Amino acid sequence: MYLPILFTITLLFLSSAYASVNDFCVADLSQPDTPSGYPCKKATSLTEKDFVYSGLGVAGSTKNIISAAVTPAFVAQFPAVNGLGISMARLDLAAGGVIPMHTHPGASEVLVVIEGAICAGFISSANTVYFKTLFKGDIMVFPQGLLHFQINSGDGSALAFVSFSSASPGLQILDYALFGNELPTELVTKTTFLDAAVVKKLKGVLGGRG
């Protein structure tokens, strides 16, 4: 049903893949990662199974604080995307679910809604906000490095797939960057103008200290 759509959006990123002297470079995850990707497994050891990943066919658990799940098919899960400049992920959002404000430092993103309604948006470097409620078949792009979010705006569950312009897009969630670590409350209050009591409450929820 939705496989043709997924195939299409993945192809959108093929033009960003860097030129390679090899047809492919399936990652050897037993070796350390490098700035140019993982070393290649020997081609003689590969089979068709190395180029197939079935992990996105199973819904992730949404029984968590955000009522949502992200199931990645990055190089760590799908070594065949190593060096190709592409990867994918599955988004499952229960009613009221949210993918909090976050950024991917290493990739642009395209999202396609498969089921339900999702309010999605991003904030440009000029501090302009672009957001819209998306429905089945709608596609939205999130430029590399910009803060963006997805919220289930329907009554039931929602499902979307995303494609990235990197095998390792990276991730930083704003809430956890502010409240999920040991950054002192005093510094958070000064840089965010939030009340200290609010900061401490959020740190308690997200596992931060200080």
N, CA, C and O of each residue as an XYZ file, in Angstrom:
840
protein
N       0.825     -1.202      0.000
C       0.000      0.000      0.000
C       0.867      1.263      0.000
O       0.781      2.101     -0.898
N       1.719      1.371      1.055
C       2.513      2.582      1.148
C       3.952      2.394      0.676
O       4.742      3.337      0.708
N       4.297      1.188      0.240
C       5.674      0.945     -0.200
C       6.067      1.799     -1.406
O       7.190      2.303     -1.433
N       5.189      1.988     -2.415
C       5.580      2.857     -3.536
C       5.902      4.274     -3.096
O       6.803      4.908     -3.646
N       5.162      4.781     -2.096
C       5.421      6.128     -1.606
C       6.775      6.189     -0.921
O       7.543      7.131     -1.119
N       7.063      5.166     -0.107
C       8.339      5.133      0.595
C       9.500      5.079     -0.384
O      10.520      5.741     -0.196
N       9.333      4.287     -1.423
C      10.371      4.166     -2.431
C      10.620      5.508     -3.102
O      11.766      5.877     -3.361
N       9.552      6.233     -3.379
C       9.663      7.523     -4.056
C      10.394      8.536     -3.200
O      11.295      9.218     -3.687
N      10.020      8.648     -1.914
C      10.659      9.670     -1.091
C      12.111      9.333     -0.798
O      12.936     10.227     -0.612
N      12.420      8.052     -0.758
C      13.819      7.674     -0.566
C      14.653      8.092     -1.763
O      15.789      8.542     -1.608
N      14.095      7.945     -2.955
C      14.812      8.331     -4.163
C      15.092      9.827     -4.215
O      16.025     10.256     -4.894
N      14.301     10.624     -3.512
C      14.512     12.061     -3.512
C      15.889     12.428     -2.989
O      16.433     13.478     -3.330
N      16.452     11.551     -2.155
C      17.727     11.873     -1.546
C      18.916     11.244     -2.263
O      20.063     11.457     -1.870
N      18.654     10.489     -3.284
C      19.771      9.833     -3.968
C      20.754     10.834     -4.550
O      21.953     10.563     -4.606
N      20.260     11.994     -4.986
C      21.128     12.986     -5.601
C      22.121     13.580     -4.616
O      23.125     14.163     -5.026
N      21.851     13.438     -3.294
C      22.754     13.990     -2.294
C      23.855     13.012     -1.905
O      24.799     13.388     -1.210
N      23.748     11.785     -2.338
C      24.761     10.791     -1.983
C      26.077     11.111     -2.687
O      26.093     11.474     -3.863
N      27.170     10.972     -1.957
C      28.446     11.305     -2.570
C      28.869     10.212     -3.552
O      28.511      9.043     -3.405
N      29.639     10.629     -4.553
C      30.090      9.682     -5.569
C      31.052      8.682     -4.942
O      31.865      9.040     -4.090
N      30.957      7.463     -5.357
C      31.810      6.420     -4.807
C      32.392      5.594     -5.934
O      31.763      5.405     -6.976
N      33.590      5.107     -5.717
C      34.207      4.259     -6.721
C      33.633      2.854     -6.656
O      33.839      2.052     -7.568
N      32.902      2.549     -5.563
C      32.286      1.245     -5.413
C      30.780      1.345     -5.638
O      30.189      2.413     -5.481
N      30.171      0.225     -6.007
C      28.721      0.202     -6.149
C      28.041      0.426     -4.814
O      26.988      1.060     -4.745
N      28.640     -0.092     -3.756
C      28.064     -0.008     -2.415
C      29.166     -0.283     -1.399
O      30.268     -0.711     -1.742
N      28.833     -0.025     -0.146
C      29.788     -0.262      0.944
C      28.994     -0.637      2.177
O      28.773      0.192      3.060
N      28.567     -1.883      2.237
C      27.816     -2.354      3.399
C      28.720     -2.262      4.624
O      29.834     -2.787      4.629
N      28.225     -1.588      5.660
C      29.068     -1.283      6.814
C      29.501     -2.525      7.576
O      28.709     -3.436      7.816
N      30.754     -2.542      7.944
C      31.278     -3.544      8.869
C      31.207     -2.921     10.260
O      32.113     -2.195     10.668
N      30.132     -3.205     10.982
C      29.899     -2.565     12.271
C      30.853     -3.034     13.361
O      30.858     -2.483     14.462
N      31.648     -4.034     13.063
C      32.644     -4.477     14.037
C      33.866     -3.557     14.040
O      34.715     -3.636     14.928
N      33.941     -2.681     13.028
C      35.035     -1.727     12.913
C      34.564     -0.354     13.384
O      33.363     -0.088     13.371
N      35.473      0.522     13.798
C      35.073      1.862     14.265
C      34.545      2.724     13.120
O      34.993      2.618     11.978
N      33.590      3.573     13.457
C      33.056      4.527     12.487
C      34.114      5.588     12.196
O      34.976      5.860     13.032
N      34.044      6.178     11.019
C      34.982      7.218     10.622
C      34.187      8.396     10.057
O      32.990      8.253      9.809
N      34.812      9.549      9.848
C      34.091     10.684      9.262
C      33.459     10.379      7.904
O      32.485     11.025      7.517
N      34.000      9.410      7.185
C      33.446      9.057      5.875
C      32.567      7.814      5.932
O      32.148      7.295      4.897
N      32.284      7.334      7.158
C      31.448      6.151      7.301
C      32.230      4.954      7.793
O      33.430      5.035      8.059
N      31.524      3.839      7.910
C      32.166      2.598      8.355
C      32.972      1.967      7.222
O      32.663      2.182      6.050
N      33.992      1.197      7.559
C      34.669      0.388      6.539
C      33.689     -0.613      5.930
O      32.684     -0.964      6.549
N      33.986     -1.065      4.724
C      33.093     -1.977      4.010
C      33.327     -3.431      4.406
O      34.454     -3.853      4.664
N      32.239     -4.178      4.447
C      32.365     -5.625      4.539
C      32.871     -6.149      3.198
O      32.658     -5.516      2.164
N      33.521     -7.267      3.211
C      34.005     -7.845      1.961
C      32.823     -8.214      1.064
O      31.884     -8.877      1.506
N      32.874     -7.787     -0.184
C      31.768     -8.044     -1.108
C      31.499     -9.536     -1.277
O      30.362     -9.943     -1.514
N      32.528    -10.335     -1.155
C      32.353    -11.782     -1.334
C      31.549    -12.419     -0.202
O      31.063    -13.542     -0.338
N      31.410    -11.704      0.913
C      30.669    -12.245      2.053
C      29.208    -11.812      2.059
O      28.437    -12.237      2.920
N      28.823    -10.969      1.104
C      27.478    -10.399      1.108
C      26.470    -11.291      0.391
O      26.807    -12.032     -0.532
N      25.223    -11.196      0.846
C      24.101    -11.843      0.158
C      22.983    -10.825      0.034
O      23.116     -9.694      0.500
N      21.879    -11.220     -0.592
C      20.739    -10.309     -0.734
C      20.196     -9.871      0.624
O      19.582     -8.809      0.730
N      20.414    -10.675      1.658
C      19.905    -10.338      2.987
C      20.557     -9.077      3.539
O      19.962     -8.374      4.355
N      21.785     -8.790      3.093
C      22.474     -7.591      3.562
C      21.817     -6.314      3.045
O      22.052     -5.236      3.592
N      21.009     -6.417      2.014
C      20.394     -5.241      1.406
C      18.907     -5.113      1.743
O      18.197     -4.305      1.145
N      18.450     -5.901      2.688
C      17.037     -5.890      3.091
C      16.946     -5.677      4.594
O      17.712     -6.259      5.362
N      15.993     -4.828      5.012
C      15.749     -4.591      6.433
C      14.250     -4.605      6.673
O      13.512     -3.887      5.998
N      13.788     -5.406      7.618
C      12.355     -5.572      7.862
C      11.877     -4.913      9.147
O      10.722     -5.085      9.536
N      12.743     -4.166      9.806
C      12.415     -3.597     11.104
C      11.325     -2.547     11.101
O      10.713     -2.296     12.139
N      11.065     -1.923      9.955
C      10.052     -0.861      9.915
C       8.643     -1.404      9.764
O       7.683     -0.635      9.746
N       8.507     -2.716      9.657
C       7.180     -3.308      9.521
C       6.484     -3.543     10.844
O       5.330     -3.970     10.873
N       7.178     -3.267     11.947
C       6.630     -3.513     13.280
C       6.478     -2.183     14.014
O       7.410     -1.380     14.057
N       5.301     -1.958     14.587
C       5.049     -0.718     15.326
C       5.895     -0.660     16.595
O       6.071     -1.665     17.283
N       6.413      0.526     16.894
C       7.157      0.717     18.128
C       6.219      0.939     19.303
O       5.053      1.286     19.112
N       6.713      0.744     20.503
C       5.902      0.926     21.698
C       5.713      2.420     21.981
O       6.679      3.182     22.014
N       4.469      2.821     22.183
C       4.163      4.223     22.498
C       3.827      4.405     23.978
O       3.277      5.434     24.369
N       4.156      3.412     24.796
C       3.879      3.497     26.233
C       5.052      4.178     26.923
O       5.838      3.533     27.617
N       5.160      5.480     26.727
C       6.252      6.265     27.290
C       5.792      7.702     27.491
O       4.629      8.020     27.244
N       6.678      8.558     27.930
C       6.320      9.923     28.292
C       5.819     10.746     27.101
O       5.052     11.690     27.288
N       6.240     10.403     25.892
C       5.813     11.166     24.714
C       4.712     10.459     23.929
O       4.236     10.982     22.921
N       4.308      9.287     24.378
C       3.273      8.499     23.694
C       3.592      8.330     22.209
O       2.706      8.410     21.357
N       4.851      8.098     21.920
C       5.302      7.968     20.540
C       6.533      7.078     20.487
O       7.185      6.837     21.503
N       6.841      6.593     19.293
C       8.014      5.747     19.100
C       8.647      6.052     17.750
O       7.957      6.274     16.755
N       9.959      6.057     17.740
C      10.731      6.214     16.498
C      11.541      4.948     16.288
O      12.371      4.591     17.124
N      11.304      4.274     15.181
C      12.045      3.058     14.844
C      12.984      3.382     13.690
O      12.521      3.565     12.565
N      14.290      3.458     13.936
C      15.218      3.882     12.886
C      15.688      2.751     11.976
O      15.738      1.585     12.366
N      16.024      3.133     10.771
C      16.749      2.254      9.849
C      17.974      3.044      9.387
O      18.147      3.333      8.203
N      18.814      3.380     10.363
C      20.056      4.088     10.107
C      21.154      3.051      9.867
O      20.886      1.850      9.853
N      22.361      3.507      9.681
C      23.436      2.578      9.368
C      23.642      1.567     10.492
O      24.029      0.429     10.227
N      23.393      1.955     11.732
C      23.582      1.032     12.853
C      22.601     -0.129     12.816
O      22.907     -1.220     13.296
N      21.414      0.107     12.242
C      20.408     -0.952     12.121
C      20.403     -1.590     10.733
O      20.075     -2.768     10.588
N      20.767     -0.816      9.721
C      20.694     -1.241      8.323
C      22.016     -0.894      7.643
O      22.098      0.117      6.947
N      23.040     -1.703      7.829
C      24.386     -1.370      7.353
C      24.492     -1.089      5.856
O      25.457     -0.467      5.412
N      23.506     -1.544      5.070
C      23.590     -1.342      3.623
C      23.517      0.118      3.210
O      23.940      0.456      2.104
N      22.985      1.014      4.078
C      22.878      2.428      3.697
C      24.199      3.168      3.894
O      24.306      4.344      3.544
N      25.184      2.506      4.439
C      26.489      3.117      4.668
C      27.030      3.745      3.382
O      27.145      3.073      2.357
N      27.359      5.036      3.444
C      27.948      5.719      2.298
C      26.988      6.145      1.216
O      27.409      6.783      0.251
N      25.711      5.818      1.334
C      24.753      6.144      0.274
C      24.032      7.472      0.496
O      23.342      7.957     -0.401
N      24.183      8.059      1.672
C      23.535      9.338      1.936
C      22.036      9.232      2.118
O      21.319     10.199      1.860
N      21.537      8.075      2.560
C      20.104      7.880      2.782
C      19.881      7.032      4.025
O      20.750      6.257      4.425
N      18.711      7.185      4.630
C      18.244      6.295      5.691
C      16.771      6.600      5.914
O      16.234      7.542      5.330
N      16.118      5.811      6.752
C      14.695      5.977      6.994
C      14.370      5.715      8.454
O      15.215      5.241      9.213
N      13.134      6.027      8.843
C      12.642      5.708     10.172
C      11.125      5.637     10.136
O      10.485      6.190      9.241
N      10.569      4.962     11.103
C       9.125      4.846     11.254
C       8.706      5.629     12.497
O       9.352      5.533     13.540
N       7.621      6.408     12.386
C       7.076      7.154     13.509
C       5.704      6.603     13.865
O       4.802      6.593     13.027
N       5.541      6.149     15.087
C       4.248      5.728     15.614
C       3.847      6.703     16.710
O       4.602      6.914     17.659
N       2.665      7.301     16.587
C       2.184      8.244     17.582
C       0.803      7.812     18.061
O      -0.147      7.761     17.280
N       0.700      7.503     19.350
C      -0.609      7.211     19.934
C      -1.386      8.511     20.042
O      -0.835      9.582     19.787
N      -2.652      8.436     20.413
C      -3.453      9.641     20.606
C      -2.751     10.552     21.608
O      -2.394     10.120     22.704
N      -2.556     11.808     21.229
C      -1.846     12.747     22.089
C      -0.345     12.633     22.008
O       0.357     13.343     22.729
N       0.181     11.763     21.155
C       1.622     11.554     21.049
C       2.340     12.720     20.406
O       1.764     13.457     19.606
N       3.601     12.880     20.761
C       4.393     13.989     20.240
C       5.850     13.562     20.057
O       6.420     12.868     20.898
N       6.432     13.990     18.949
C       7.886     13.938     18.772
C       8.373     15.330     19.127
O       8.174     16.257     18.343
N       9.013     15.515     20.299
C       9.331     16.868     20.782
C      10.248     17.632     19.835
O      10.849     17.060     18.925
N      10.340     18.928     20.070
C      11.213     19.789     19.276
C      12.621     19.206     19.270
O      13.207     18.955     20.323
N      13.158     18.995     18.065
C      14.475     18.375     17.952
C      15.125     18.795     16.648
O      14.516     19.477     15.824
N      16.351     18.385     16.475
C      17.082     18.708     15.254
C      17.946     17.524     14.834
O      18.372     16.724     15.667
N      18.194     17.425     13.536
C      19.123     16.437     12.985
C      20.305     17.213     12.397
O      20.189     17.758     11.299
N      21.425     17.274     13.095
C      22.555     18.076     12.616
C      23.113     17.627     11.273
O      23.713     18.421     10.548
N      22.914     16.337     10.937
C      23.576     15.810      9.752
C      22.698     15.518      8.562
O      23.175     14.925      7.595
N      21.411     15.913      8.585
C      20.557     15.508      7.473
C      19.291     16.350      7.373
O      18.781     16.853      8.375
N      18.797     16.494      6.151
C      17.444     16.971      5.911
C      16.508     15.774      5.998
O      16.945     14.624      5.935
N      15.215     16.055      6.143
C      14.238     14.997      6.392
C      12.986     15.227      5.550
O      12.549     16.365      5.377
N      12.418     14.157      5.033
C      11.115     14.196      4.380
C      10.185     13.238      5.112
O      10.542     12.084      5.353
N       9.002     13.707      5.465
C       8.012     12.900      6.183
C       6.792     12.685      5.312
O       6.327     13.617      4.656
N       6.260     11.454      5.296
C       5.005     11.160      4.616
C       4.063     10.501      5.617
O       4.436      9.546      6.300
N       2.846     11.016      5.697
C       1.846     10.482      6.619
C       1.153      9.287      5.970
O       0.695      9.369      4.830
N       1.082      8.193      6.692
C       0.432      6.975      6.213
C      -0.962      6.820      6.809
O      -1.900      6.420      6.119
N      -1.092      7.138      8.093
C      -2.375      7.033      8.777
C      -2.521      8.185      9.758
O      -1.537      8.635     10.345
N      -3.750      8.661      9.935
C      -4.027      9.665     10.948
C      -3.732     11.080     10.495
O      -3.589     11.358      9.304
N      -3.643     11.971     11.478
C      -3.367     13.387     11.230
C      -2.212     13.824     12.123
O      -2.207     13.545     13.322
N      -1.247     14.502     11.543
C      -0.053     14.929     12.271
C       0.187     16.414     12.021
O       0.308     16.847     10.875
N       0.255     17.186     13.099
C       0.665     18.586     12.993
C       2.190     18.609     13.050
O       2.785     18.190     14.042
N       2.812     19.096     11.993
C       4.270     19.091     11.900
C       4.761     20.472     11.504
O       4.065     21.214     10.812
N       5.959     20.812     11.944
C       6.493     22.117     11.593
C       7.951     22.257     11.944
O       8.534     21.400     12.607
N       8.542     23.366     11.484
C       9.935     23.667     11.807
C      10.107     25.174     11.958
O       9.254     25.959     11.547
N      11.228     25.556     12.556
C      11.553     26.960     12.790
C      12.829     27.285     12.020
O      13.852     26.622     12.195
N      12.766     28.298     11.178
C      13.936     28.662     10.373
C      14.948     29.419     11.215
O      14.656     29.809     12.346
N      16.140     29.628     10.664
C      17.175     30.383     11.368
C      16.792     31.847     11.518
O      17.389     32.564     12.321
N      15.796     32.301     10.750
C      15.265     33.657     10.899
C      14.143     33.704     11.925
O      13.495     34.737     12.094
N      13.910     32.585     12.614
C      12.890     32.450     13.649
C      11.473     32.495     13.087
O      10.532     32.851     13.797
N      11.320     32.137     11.825
C      10.008     32.016     11.215
C       9.509     30.594     11.398
O      10.254     29.633     11.201
N       8.241     30.465     11.776
C       7.662     29.151     12.039
C       6.812     28.712     10.853
O       5.987     29.475     10.352
N       7.022     27.478     10.412
C       6.231     26.880      9.331
C       5.614     25.591      9.867
O       6.337     24.644     10.177
N       4.305     25.544      9.980
C       3.663     24.321     10.470
C       2.316     24.123      9.793
O       1.675     25.073      9.342
N       1.906     22.855      9.735
C       0.661     22.507      9.063
C       0.197     21.134      9.548
O       1.014     20.269      9.866
N      -1.117     20.945      9.600
C      -1.655     19.627      9.903
C      -1.657     18.795      8.626
O      -2.226     19.191      7.609
N      -1.015     17.645      8.700
C      -0.855     16.769      7.540
C      -1.779     15.562      7.676
O      -2.042     15.073      8.775
N      -2.260     15.100      6.529
C      -3.136     13.931      6.502
C      -2.538     12.861      5.589
O      -1.496     13.080      4.971
N      -3.183     11.735      5.507
C      -2.696     10.595      4.740
C      -2.233     11.011      3.339
O      -2.983     11.633      2.586
N      -1.003     10.664      3.006
C      -0.437     10.987      1.704
C       0.281     12.317      1.646
O       1.003     12.574      0.684
N       0.108     13.181      2.652
C       0.803     14.470      2.663
C       2.279     14.277      2.993
O       2.653     13.373      3.741
N       3.102     15.138      2.423
C       4.554     15.082      2.608
C       5.040     16.454      3.064
O       4.558     17.483      2.589
N       5.988     16.460      3.978
C       6.595     17.721      4.423
C       8.092     17.539      4.545
O       8.567     16.464      4.911
N       8.836     18.589      4.238
C      10.297     18.546      4.316
C      10.762     19.378      5.506
O      10.178     20.413      5.828
N      11.829     18.902      6.156
C      12.433     19.605      7.289
C      13.913     19.798      6.961
O      14.680     18.835      6.975
N      14.320     21.033      6.667
C      15.713     21.276      6.262
C      16.723     20.909      7.355
O      16.426     20.966      8.548
N      17.887     20.544      6.923
C      18.948     20.075      7.815
C      19.244     21.068      8.935
O      19.396     22.267      8.701
N      19.322     20.542     10.154
C      19.764     21.331     11.292
C      18.713     22.206     11.943
O      18.980     22.789     12.994
N      17.520     22.321     11.356
C      16.510     23.211     11.924
C      15.636     22.467     12.945
O      15.346     21.281     12.786
N      15.230     23.178     13.980
C      14.342     22.614     14.982
C      12.992     22.284     14.355
O      12.436     23.086     13.604
N      12.466     21.094     14.667
C      11.173     20.703     14.123
C      10.476     19.737     15.072
O      11.074     19.262     16.037
N       9.208     19.450     14.792
C       8.398     18.634     15.696
C       7.288     17.952     14.916
O       6.991     18.324     13.781
N       6.677     16.948     15.538
C       5.480     16.284     15.016
C       4.554     15.980     16.193
O       4.998     15.485     17.229
N       3.259     16.282     16.025
C       2.265     16.057     17.067
C       1.068     15.333     16.457
O       0.582     15.722     15.395
N       0.603     14.304     17.110
C      -0.607     13.624     16.658
C      -1.793     14.541     16.953
O      -2.134     14.767     18.114
N      -2.414     15.063     15.907
C      -3.516     16.003     16.088
C      -4.874     15.356     15.826
O      -5.888     16.050     15.755
N      -4.898     14.035     15.682
C      -6.155     13.325     15.466
C      -6.645     12.649     16.733
O      -6.031     12.774     17.793
N      -7.747     11.937     16.620
C      -8.331     11.249     17.773
C      -7.743      9.851     17.985
O      -7.744      9.333     19.102
N      -7.247      9.253     16.915
C      -6.673      7.913     17.014
C      -5.172      7.939     16.850
O      -4.547      8.992     16.979
N      -4.586      6.784     16.565
C      -3.146      6.699     16.367
C      -2.761      7.251     14.991
O      -3.601      7.382     14.100
N      -1.489      7.567     14.843
C      -0.964      8.090     13.578
C       0.318      7.351     13.233
O       1.068      6.923     14.111
N       0.552      7.213     11.938
C       1.745      6.527     11.436
C       2.360      7.353     10.314
O       1.661      7.839      9.425
N       3.671      7.501     10.370
C       4.396      8.200      9.309
C       5.743      7.528      9.097
O       6.266      6.852      9.983
N       6.288      7.727      7.916
C       7.650      7.292      7.622
C       8.460      8.515      7.219
O       7.944      9.439      6.590
N       9.723      8.509      7.588
C      10.599      9.627      7.238
C      11.838      9.100      6.526
O      12.301      7.988      6.782
N      12.358      9.922      5.630
C      13.581      9.599      4.911
C      14.592     10.711      5.182
O      14.232     11.887      5.242
N      15.858     10.331      5.344
C      16.911     11.283      5.667
C      17.986     11.294      4.583
O      18.177     10.315      3.862
N      18.678     12.417      4.490
C      19.739     12.557      3.487
C      21.100     12.151      4.045
O      22.132     12.653      3.600
N      21.101     11.249      5.010
C      22.339     10.745      5.589
C      22.079      9.373      6.187
O      20.971      9.075      6.633
N      23.100      8.554      6.189
C      22.980      7.247      6.837
C      22.996      7.374      8.354
O      22.557      6.468      9.064
N      23.505      8.505      8.852
C      23.547      8.783     10.293
C      23.147     10.242     10.499
O      24.014     11.107     10.625
N      21.835     10.526     10.533
C      21.390     11.927     10.584
C      21.680     12.649     11.880
O      21.692     13.880     11.910
N      21.915     11.910     12.957
C      22.125     12.544     14.244
C      20.813     13.040     14.844
O      19.822     13.198     14.130
N      20.803     13.285     16.142
C      19.586     13.726     16.824
C      19.940     14.476     18.093
O      20.769     14.029     18.885
N      19.295     15.631     18.276
C      19.349     16.339     19.550
C      17.951     16.832     19.878
O      17.369     17.605     19.118
N      17.407     16.388     21.012
C      16.074     16.786     21.458
C      16.211     17.979     22.393
O      16.922     17.904     23.396
N      15.542     19.072     22.075
C      15.708     20.324     22.813
C      15.401     20.163     24.295
O      16.165     20.635     25.137
N      14.288     19.500     24.629
C      13.902     19.348     26.032
C      14.983     18.636     26.842
O      15.297     19.037     27.962
N      15.547     17.579     26.266
C      16.589     16.831     26.977
C      17.900     17.612     27.030
O      18.666     17.483     27.986
N      18.154     18.417     26.009
C      19.363     19.240     26.011
C      19.331     20.264     27.136
O      20.371     20.618     27.691
N      18.135     20.737     27.471
C      17.996     21.740     28.517
C      17.791     21.135     29.907
O      18.333     21.630     30.896
N      16.995     20.050     29.970
C      16.550     19.561     31.270
C      16.942     18.110     31.573
O      16.668     17.622     32.669
N      17.563     17.426     30.644
C      17.869     16.017     30.840
C      19.314     15.729     31.150
O      19.788     14.613     30.935
N      20.038     16.739     31.663
C      21.454     16.532     31.949
C      21.835     17.260     33.239
O      20.970     17.545     34.067
N      23.119     17.561     33.413
C      23.594     18.176     34.653
C      23.854     19.672     34.513
O      24.556     20.253     35.342
N      23.304     20.301     33.486
C      23.435     21.749     33.361
C      22.755     22.402     34.574
O      21.565     22.178     34.800
N      23.486     23.200     35.353
C      22.924     23.752     36.595
C      21.637     24.545     36.362
O      21.499     25.264     35.373
N      20.714     24.397     37.287
C      19.433     25.100     37.197
C      19.632     26.602     37.050
O      18.901     27.255     36.306
N      20.609     27.148     37.746
C      20.864     28.591     37.671
C      21.176     29.038     36.240
O      20.717     30.089     35.793
N      21.959     28.228     35.536
C      22.301     28.587     34.161
C      21.100     28.429     33.232
O      20.903     29.231     32.319
N      20.299     27.388     33.473
C      19.105     27.193     32.647
C      18.136     28.349     32.825
O      17.570     28.845     31.851
N      17.942     28.779     34.067
C      17.013     29.895     34.302
C      17.507     31.182     33.641
O      16.706     31.946     33.102
N      18.803     31.425     33.678
C      19.343     32.646     33.080
C      19.252     32.632     31.554
O      19.042     33.675     30.935
N      19.412     31.449     30.947
C      19.422     31.371     29.483
C      18.042     31.155     28.873
O      17.853     31.363     27.675
N      17.073     30.737     29.694
C      15.727     30.481     29.168
C      14.671     31.410     29.752
O      13.550     31.458     29.247
N      15.015     32.163     30.827
C      14.073     33.057     31.521
C      12.947     32.288     32.206
O      11.905     32.864     32.520
N      13.148     30.998     32.438
C      12.159     30.197     33.147
C      12.377     30.303     34.651
O      13.489     30.558     35.112
N      11.309     30.106     35.405
C      11.394     30.105     36.853
C      12.151     28.857     37.311
O      12.030     27.790     36.710
N      12.928     29.005     38.375
C      13.748     27.901     38.882
C      12.898     26.696     39.264
O      13.321     25.554     39.084
N      11.702     26.945     39.790
C      10.829     25.832     40.177
C      10.398     25.031     38.957
O      10.303     23.805     39.011
N      10.138     25.728     37.861
C       9.742     25.052     36.623
C      10.909     24.226     36.082
O      10.721     23.090     35.647
N      12.102     24.796     36.110
C      13.284     24.091     35.618
C      13.522     22.820     36.429
O      13.795     21.762     35.861
N      13.420     22.920     37.756
C      13.641     21.753     38.615
C      12.579     20.684     38.365
O      12.875     19.489     38.388
N      11.352     21.116     38.129
C      10.282     20.150     37.847
C      10.574     19.407     36.546
O      10.422     18.187     36.478
N      10.991     20.139     35.516
C      11.282     19.510     34.230
C      12.499     18.604     34.327
O      12.535     17.544     33.701
N      13.494     19.009     35.105
C      14.653     18.149     35.319
C      14.236     16.840     35.993
O      14.747     15.768     35.668
N      13.311     16.947     36.927
C      12.825     15.752     37.589
C      12.100     14.814     36.643
O      12.214     13.594     36.758
N      11.362     15.380     35.717
C      10.607     14.569     34.763
C      11.538     13.900     33.749
O      11.342     12.740     33.385
N      12.554     14.644     33.297
C      13.403     14.164     32.214
C      14.737     13.575     32.687
O      15.592     13.231     31.872
N      14.905     13.463     33.996
C      16.088     12.771     34.509
C      17.312     13.644     34.684
O      18.416     13.132     34.874
N      17.133     14.959     34.624
C      18.271     15.848     34.801
C      18.614     16.053     36.274
O      17.843     15.698     37.166
N      19.788     16.634     36.503
C      20.243     16.955     37.853
C      20.877     18.336     37.842
O      21.092     18.927     36.784
N      21.172     18.838     39.028
C      21.841     20.130     39.131
C      20.873     21.277     39.229
O      21.291     22.431     39.321
